């Protein structure tokens, strides 16, 4: 049997032989693995859902909480009556509930609000736990760096490209794809076709 591996080609995965090195030494593992960025699970944050939904440490001060979504203010806007809201939350409120402040019912339009840059700077310096803490990550990260950390966290879950149905931690991705996955495509010596490793073992 000749093991086969996934190679990345123009953003898509295709089957191909393991690349051979041009000089001495073993072939590069990274060269035969699929592009992990194409397989990452979705971000824990949705750009259309108001505030930042992270676990803050220390706990979030109430002055940084949006009165509408009850999460940490994201792109905070301040009203003339002194209240702060996530930009997306207050814009949605104006569309759906009319030109009134949701807190004190004072008249309100977008023209009478302004981006609160001072509050935003303070908020982006707050520390929060990694969203993959339940997978083993112990990091505390400034909010301004959180999305970058989330994309690159070793404990982020990645879908297996061999369609075994599993999600594995980025930390274990290479081992799963190269060794552990039962659906690794392998070449059959008898028919020359590629079939899943577990099916080949059954047919022996």
PDB file of C-alpha atoms in Angstrom:
ATOM      1  CA  UNK A   1       0.000   0.000   0.000  1.00  0.00           C
ATOM      2  CA  UNK A   2       1.195   3.476  -0.837  1.00  0.00           C
ATOM      3  CA  UNK A   3      -0.123   6.092   1.596  1.00  0.00           C
ATOM      4  CA  UNK A   4      -1.530   9.191  -0.020  1.00  0.00           C
ATOM      5  CA  UNK A   5      -1.910  12.627   1.474  1.00  0.00           C
ATOM      6  CA  UNK A   6      -3.846  15.839   0.980  1.00  0.00           C
ATOM      7  CA  UNK A   7      -2.118  18.739  -0.770  1.00  0.00           C
ATOM      8  CA  UNK A   8      -3.427  22.289  -1.022  1.00  0.00           C
ATOM      9  CA  UNK A   9      -4.011  23.563  -4.552  1.00  0.00           C
ATOM     10  CA  UNK A  10      -5.519  27.005  -5.229  1.00  0.00           C
ATOM     11  CA  UNK A  11      -7.442  26.947  -1.948  1.00  0.00           C
ATOM     12  CA  UNK A  12      -8.874  23.449  -2.526  1.00  0.00           C
ATOM     13  CA  UNK A  13      -7.794  20.060  -1.196  1.00  0.00           C
ATOM     14  CA  UNK A  14      -6.917  17.301  -3.648  1.00  0.00           C
ATOM     15  CA  UNK A  15      -5.322  13.916  -3.310  1.00  0.00           C
ATOM     16  CA  UNK A  16      -1.736  13.478  -4.344  1.00  0.00           C
ATOM     17  CA  UNK A  17       1.432  11.594  -3.455  1.00  0.00           C
ATOM     18  CA  UNK A  18       3.575  12.686  -0.566  1.00  0.00           C
ATOM     19  CA  UNK A  19       6.143  15.204  -1.762  1.00  0.00           C
ATOM     20  CA  UNK A  20       9.717  14.005  -1.822  1.00  0.00           C
ATOM     21  CA  UNK A  21      12.460  16.313  -0.523  1.00  0.00           C
ATOM     22  CA  UNK A  22      15.025  17.714  -2.937  1.00  0.00           C
ATOM     23  CA  UNK A  23      17.843  16.956  -0.501  1.00  0.00           C
ATOM     24  CA  UNK A  24      18.529  14.648   2.422  1.00  0.00           C
ATOM     25  CA  UNK A  25      16.054  14.411   5.259  1.00  0.00           C
ATOM     26  CA  UNK A  26      12.372  13.458   5.617  1.00  0.00           C
ATOM     27  CA  UNK A  27       9.626  15.183   3.582  1.00  0.00           C
ATOM     28  CA  UNK A  28       8.038  18.226   5.159  1.00  0.00           C
ATOM     29  CA  UNK A  29       4.864  17.360   7.041  1.00  0.00           C
ATOM     30  CA  UNK A  30       3.432  20.845   6.522  1.00  0.00           C
ATOM     31  CA  UNK A  31       3.753  20.576   2.736  1.00  0.00           C
ATOM     32  CA  UNK A  32       1.328  17.665   2.564  1.00  0.00           C
ATOM     33  CA  UNK A  33      -1.314  18.944   4.955  1.00  0.00           C
ATOM     34  CA  UNK A  34      -4.459  20.862   3.941  1.00  0.00           C
ATOM     35  CA  UNK A  35      -4.728  24.577   4.530  1.00  0.00           C
ATOM     36  CA  UNK A  36      -5.947  24.772   8.127  1.00  0.00           C
ATOM     37  CA  UNK A  37      -7.493  28.209   7.608  1.00  0.00           C
ATOM     38  CA  UNK A  38     -10.054  26.596   5.287  1.00  0.00           C
ATOM     39  CA  UNK A  39     -11.073  24.092   7.966  1.00  0.00           C
ATOM     40  CA  UNK A  40     -11.332  26.254  11.095  1.00  0.00           C
ATOM     41  CA  UNK A  41     -14.556  26.279  13.016  1.00  0.00           C
ATOM     42  CA  UNK A  42     -16.360  29.607  12.900  1.00  0.00           C
ATOM     43  CA  UNK A  43     -15.324  32.441  15.171  1.00  0.00           C
ATOM     44  CA  UNK A  44     -17.044  32.585  18.530  1.00  0.00           C
ATOM     45  CA  UNK A  45     -18.019  36.176  17.737  1.00  0.00           C
ATOM     46  CA  UNK A  46     -20.693  37.227  15.256  1.00  0.00           C
ATOM     47  CA  UNK A  47     -20.242  40.683  13.746  1.00  0.00           C
ATOM     48  CA  UNK A  48     -24.022  41.161  13.695  1.00  0.00           C
ATOM     49  CA  UNK A  49     -24.710  40.360  17.343  1.00  0.00           C
ATOM     50  CA  UNK A  50     -23.935  43.389  19.438  1.00  0.00           C
ATOM     51  CA  UNK A  51     -21.330  43.224  22.179  1.00  0.00           C
ATOM     52  CA  UNK A  52     -18.276  41.139  22.975  1.00  0.00           C
ATOM     53  CA  UNK A  53     -19.352  37.846  24.525  1.00  0.00           C
ATOM     54  CA  UNK A  54     -16.200  36.862  26.411  1.00  0.00           C
ATOM     55  CA  UNK A  55     -15.486  35.880  30.010  1.00  0.00           C
ATOM     56  CA  UNK A  56     -13.578  38.813  31.463  1.00  0.00           C
ATOM     57  CA  UNK A  57     -11.017  38.514  34.243  1.00  0.00           C
ATOM     58  CA  UNK A  58     -11.537  40.417  36.453  1.00  0.00           C
ATOM     59  CA  UNK A  59     -15.294  40.490  35.891  1.00  0.00           C
ATOM     60  CA  UNK A  60     -16.652  43.140  33.553  1.00  0.00           C
ATOM     61  CA  UNK A  61     -17.489  46.470  35.194  1.00  0.00           C
ATOM     62  CA  UNK A  62     -21.144  47.391  34.652  1.00  0.00           C
ATOM     63  CA  UNK A  63     -20.136  50.711  33.073  1.00  0.00           C
ATOM     64  CA  UNK A  64     -18.831  48.727  30.093  1.00  0.00           C
ATOM     65  CA  UNK A  65     -22.051  46.732  29.663  1.00  0.00           C
ATOM     66  CA  UNK A  66     -24.484  47.533  26.863  1.00  0.00           C
ATOM     67  CA  UNK A  67     -28.027  48.050  28.274  1.00  0.00           C
ATOM     68  CA  UNK A  68     -29.509  46.368  25.194  1.00  0.00           C
ATOM     69  CA  UNK A  69     -27.503  43.151  24.652  1.00  0.00           C
ATOM     70  CA  UNK A  70     -26.095  43.027  28.217  1.00  0.00           C
ATOM     71  CA  UNK A  71     -22.649  42.165  26.855  1.00  0.00           C
ATOM     72  CA  UNK A  72     -19.420  44.133  26.765  1.00  0.00           C
ATOM     73  CA  UNK A  73     -19.745  47.289  24.665  1.00  0.00           C
ATOM     74  CA  UNK A  74     -18.526  46.832  21.117  1.00  0.00           C
ATOM     75  CA  UNK A  75     -17.831  50.032  19.167  1.00  0.00           C
ATOM     76  CA  UNK A  76     -19.483  52.081  21.942  1.00  0.00           C
ATOM     77  CA  UNK A  77     -21.613  55.067  21.050  1.00  0.00           C
ATOM     78  CA  UNK A  78     -22.711  57.620  23.620  1.00  0.00           C
ATOM     79  CA  UNK A  79     -26.004  59.487  23.575  1.00  0.00           C
ATOM     80  CA  UNK A  80     -26.653  63.102  24.463  1.00  0.00           C
ATOM     81  CA  UNK A  81     -28.373  61.860  27.615  1.00  0.00           C
ATOM     82  CA  UNK A  82     -25.169  60.117  28.709  1.00  0.00           C
ATOM     83  CA  UNK A  83     -25.830  56.441  27.968  1.00  0.00           C
ATOM     84  CA  UNK A  84     -23.533  54.078  26.084  1.00  0.00           C
ATOM     85  CA  UNK A  85     -24.589  51.338  23.682  1.00  0.00           C
ATOM     86  CA  UNK A  86     -22.951  49.045  21.155  1.00  0.00           C
ATOM     87  CA  UNK A  87     -23.133  50.761  17.785  1.00  0.00           C
ATOM     88  CA  UNK A  88     -25.039  47.881  16.185  1.00  0.00           C
ATOM     89  CA  UNK A  89     -27.426  47.594  19.151  1.00  0.00           C
ATOM     90  CA  UNK A  90     -28.483  51.235  19.217  1.00  0.00           C
ATOM     91  CA  UNK A  91     -28.800  51.413  15.438  1.00  0.00           C
ATOM     92  CA  UNK A  92     -31.100  48.395  15.513  1.00  0.00           C
ATOM     93  CA  UNK A  93     -33.080  49.934  18.382  1.00  0.00           C
ATOM     94  CA  UNK A  94     -33.604  53.163  16.437  1.00  0.00           C
ATOM     95  CA  UNK A  95     -34.840  51.196  13.432  1.00  0.00           C
ATOM     96  CA  UNK A  96     -37.153  48.890  15.347  1.00  0.00           C
ATOM     97  CA  UNK A  97     -38.298  50.909  18.380  1.00  0.00           C
ATOM     98  CA  UNK A  98     -38.078  54.446  17.063  1.00  0.00           C
ATOM     99  CA  UNK A  99     -35.987  57.557  17.879  1.00  0.00           C
ATOM    100  CA  UNK A 100     -35.902  57.183  21.654  1.00  0.00           C
ATOM    101  CA  UNK A 101     -33.202  56.228  24.145  1.00  0.00           C
ATOM    102  CA  UNK A 102     -33.912  52.669  25.357  1.00  0.00           C
ATOM    103  CA  UNK A 103     -32.902  53.647  28.911  1.00  0.00           C
ATOM    104  CA  UNK A 104     -34.731  56.913  29.663  1.00  0.00           C
ATOM    105  CA  UNK A 105     -36.941  57.336  26.569  1.00  0.00           C
ATOM    106  CA  UNK A 106     -35.328  60.673  25.700  1.00  0.00           C
ATOM    107  CA  UNK A 107     -35.517  61.757  22.024  1.00  0.00           C
ATOM    108  CA  UNK A 108     -32.592  60.251  20.128  1.00  0.00           C
ATOM    109  CA  UNK A 109     -31.195  60.152  16.595  1.00  0.00           C
ATOM    110  CA  UNK A 110     -27.865  59.035  15.163  1.00  0.00           C
ATOM    111  CA  UNK A 111     -26.981  62.702  14.690  1.00  0.00           C
ATOM    112  CA  UNK A 112     -27.192  63.298  18.450  1.00  0.00           C
ATOM    113  CA  UNK A 113     -24.809  60.410  19.277  1.00  0.00           C
ATOM    114  CA  UNK A 114     -21.054  60.067  18.894  1.00  0.00           C
ATOM    115  CA  UNK A 115     -18.456  57.255  18.971  1.00  0.00           C
ATOM    116  CA  UNK A 116     -16.992  57.041  22.481  1.00  0.00           C
ATOM    117  CA  UNK A 117     -13.317  56.558  21.654  1.00  0.00           C
ATOM    118  CA  UNK A 118     -12.186  56.946  25.262  1.00  0.00           C
ATOM    119  CA  UNK A 119     -14.441  54.104  26.418  1.00  0.00           C
ATOM    120  CA  UNK A 120     -13.373  52.001  23.433  1.00  0.00           C
ATOM    121  CA  UNK A 121      -9.681  52.352  24.337  1.00  0.00           C
ATOM    122  CA  UNK A 122     -10.400  51.263  27.905  1.00  0.00           C
ATOM    123  CA  UNK A 123     -12.521  48.319  26.772  1.00  0.00           C
ATOM    124  CA  UNK A 124      -9.957  47.059  24.282  1.00  0.00           C
ATOM    125  CA  UNK A 125      -7.389  46.921  27.102  1.00  0.00           C
ATOM    126  CA  UNK A 126      -9.543  44.634  29.269  1.00  0.00           C
ATOM    127  CA  UNK A 127      -8.383  41.063  29.877  1.00  0.00           C
ATOM    128  CA  UNK A 128     -10.564  38.109  28.938  1.00  0.00           C
ATOM    129  CA  UNK A 129     -10.224  34.338  28.948  1.00  0.00           C
ATOM    130  CA  UNK A 130      -9.669  32.513  25.681  1.00  0.00           C
ATOM    131  CA  UNK A 131     -12.987  31.243  24.232  1.00  0.00           C
ATOM    132  CA  UNK A 132     -11.362  27.802  24.002  1.00  0.00           C
ATOM    133  CA  UNK A 133     -10.712  27.631  27.743  1.00  0.00           C
ATOM    134  CA  UNK A 134     -12.942  24.552  27.986  1.00  0.00           C
ATOM    135  CA  UNK A 135     -10.612  22.840  25.485  1.00  0.00           C
ATOM    136  CA  UNK A 136      -7.560  23.536  27.632  1.00  0.00           C
ATOM    137  CA  UNK A 137      -6.312  27.056  26.828  1.00  0.00           C
ATOM    138  CA  UNK A 138      -5.337  28.992  29.962  1.00  0.00           C
ATOM    139  CA  UNK A 139      -4.479  32.301  28.302  1.00  0.00           C
ATOM    140  CA  UNK A 140      -5.766  35.715  29.371  1.00  0.00           C
ATOM    141  CA  UNK A 141      -5.669  38.120  26.454  1.00  0.00           C
ATOM    142  CA  UNK A 142      -6.301  41.818  25.976  1.00  0.00           C
ATOM    143  CA  UNK A 143      -9.510  42.267  24.035  1.00  0.00           C
ATOM    144  CA  UNK A 144      -7.656  44.129  21.278  1.00  0.00           C
ATOM    145  CA  UNK A 145      -5.630  40.944  20.630  1.00  0.00           C
ATOM    146  CA  UNK A 146      -8.398  38.419  21.193  1.00  0.00           C
ATOM    147  CA  UNK A 147      -9.496  37.770  17.624  1.00  0.00           C
ATOM    148  CA  UNK A 148      -5.896  37.208  16.510  1.00  0.00           C
ATOM    149  CA  UNK A 149      -5.362  34.806  19.404  1.00  0.00           C
ATOM    150  CA  UNK A 150      -8.621  33.022  18.629  1.00  0.00           C
ATOM    151  CA  UNK A 151      -7.578  32.418  15.025  1.00  0.00           C
ATOM    152  CA  UNK A 152      -4.206  30.981  16.076  1.00  0.00           C
ATOM    153  CA  UNK A 153      -5.009  29.280  19.383  1.00  0.00           C
ATOM    154  CA  UNK A 154      -3.553  25.769  19.643  1.00  0.00           C
ATOM    155  CA  UNK A 155      -6.807  24.630  21.245  1.00  0.00           C
ATOM    156  CA  UNK A 156      -9.076  25.857  18.471  1.00  0.00           C
ATOM    157  CA  UNK A 157     -11.114  23.105  16.868  1.00  0.00           C
ATOM    158  CA  UNK A 158     -10.493  22.204  13.221  1.00  0.00           C
ATOM    159  CA  UNK A 159     -12.672  19.964  11.063  1.00  0.00           C
ATOM    160  CA  UNK A 160     -10.912  16.887   9.738  1.00  0.00           C
ATOM    161  CA  UNK A 161     -10.440  17.165   5.946  1.00  0.00           C
ATOM    162  CA  UNK A 162     -10.844  13.398   5.565  1.00  0.00           C
ATOM    163  CA  UNK A 163     -14.543  13.691   6.469  1.00  0.00           C
ATOM    164  CA  UNK A 164     -14.371  11.379   9.461  1.00  0.00           C
ATOM    165  CA  UNK A 165     -16.816  13.703  11.209  1.00  0.00           C
ATOM    166  CA  UNK A 166     -14.418  14.772  13.940  1.00  0.00           C
ATOM    167  CA  UNK A 167     -13.145  18.159  15.009  1.00  0.00           C
ATOM    168  CA  UNK A 168      -9.680  18.109  16.546  1.00  0.00           C
ATOM    169  CA  UNK A 169      -7.639  20.712  18.373  1.00  0.00           C
ATOM    170  CA  UNK A 170      -5.163  22.604  16.217  1.00  0.00           C
ATOM    171  CA  UNK A 171      -2.510  21.228  18.571  1.00  0.00           C
ATOM    172  CA  UNK A 172      -3.343  17.666  17.443  1.00  0.00           C
ATOM    173  CA  UNK A 173      -4.287  18.418  13.837  1.00  0.00           C
ATOM    174  CA  UNK A 174      -1.176  17.096  12.084  1.00  0.00           C
ATOM    175  CA  UNK A 175      -1.096  13.854  14.062  1.00  0.00           C
ATOM    176  CA  UNK A 176      -4.779  13.214  13.399  1.00  0.00           C
ATOM    177  CA  UNK A 177      -4.553  13.943   9.670  1.00  0.00           C
ATOM    178  CA  UNK A 178      -1.360  11.954   9.120  1.00  0.00           C
ATOM    179  CA  UNK A 179      -1.762   9.040  11.550  1.00  0.00           C
ATOM    180  CA  UNK A 180      -4.923   8.725  13.627  1.00  0.00           C
ATOM    181  CA  UNK A 181      -7.826   9.434  11.279  1.00  0.00           C
ATOM    182  CA  UNK A 182      -9.541   6.218  10.128  1.00  0.00           C
ATOM    183  CA  UNK A 183     -10.548   7.920   6.867  1.00  0.00           C
ATOM    184  CA  UNK A 184      -7.031   8.726   5.639  1.00  0.00           C
ATOM    185  CA  UNK A 185      -7.037   7.963   1.879  1.00  0.00           C
ATOM    186  CA  UNK A 186      -4.649   5.161   0.969  1.00  0.00           C
ATOM    187  CA  UNK A 187      -3.888   3.438  -2.317  1.00  0.00           C
ATOM    188  CA  UNK A 188      -5.008  -0.160  -2.739  1.00  0.00           C
ATOM    189  CA  UNK A 189      -2.282  -2.398  -4.183  1.00  0.00           C
ATOM    190  CA  UNK A 190      -4.884  -4.666  -5.772  1.00  0.00           C
ATOM    191  CA  UNK A 191      -7.072  -2.188  -7.677  1.00  0.00           C
ATOM    192  CA  UNK A 192      -4.994   0.987  -7.582  1.00  0.00           C
ATOM    193  CA  UNK A 193      -7.898   3.026  -6.255  1.00  0.00           C
ATOM    194  CA  UNK A 194      -7.846   5.234  -3.197  1.00  0.00           C
ATOM    195  CA  UNK A 195     -10.088   4.213  -0.331  1.00  0.00           C
ATOM    196  CA  UNK A 196     -10.369   5.094   3.345  1.00  0.00           C
ATOM    197  CA  UNK A 197      -7.848   3.369   5.584  1.00  0.00           C
ATOM    198  CA  UNK A 198     -10.520   1.723   7.739  1.00  0.00           C
ATOM    199  CA  UNK A 199     -12.294   0.315   4.674  1.00  0.00           C
ATOM    200  CA  UNK A 200      -9.021  -1.059   3.303  1.00  0.00           C
ATOM    201  CA  UNK A 201      -8.324  -2.829   6.582  1.00  0.00           C
ATOM    202  CA  UNK A 202     -11.798  -4.406   6.509  1.00  0.00           C
ATOM    203  CA  UNK A 203     -11.299  -5.670   2.950  1.00  0.00           C
ATOM    204  CA  UNK A 204      -8.023  -7.441   3.723  1.00  0.00           C
TER     205      UNK A 204
END
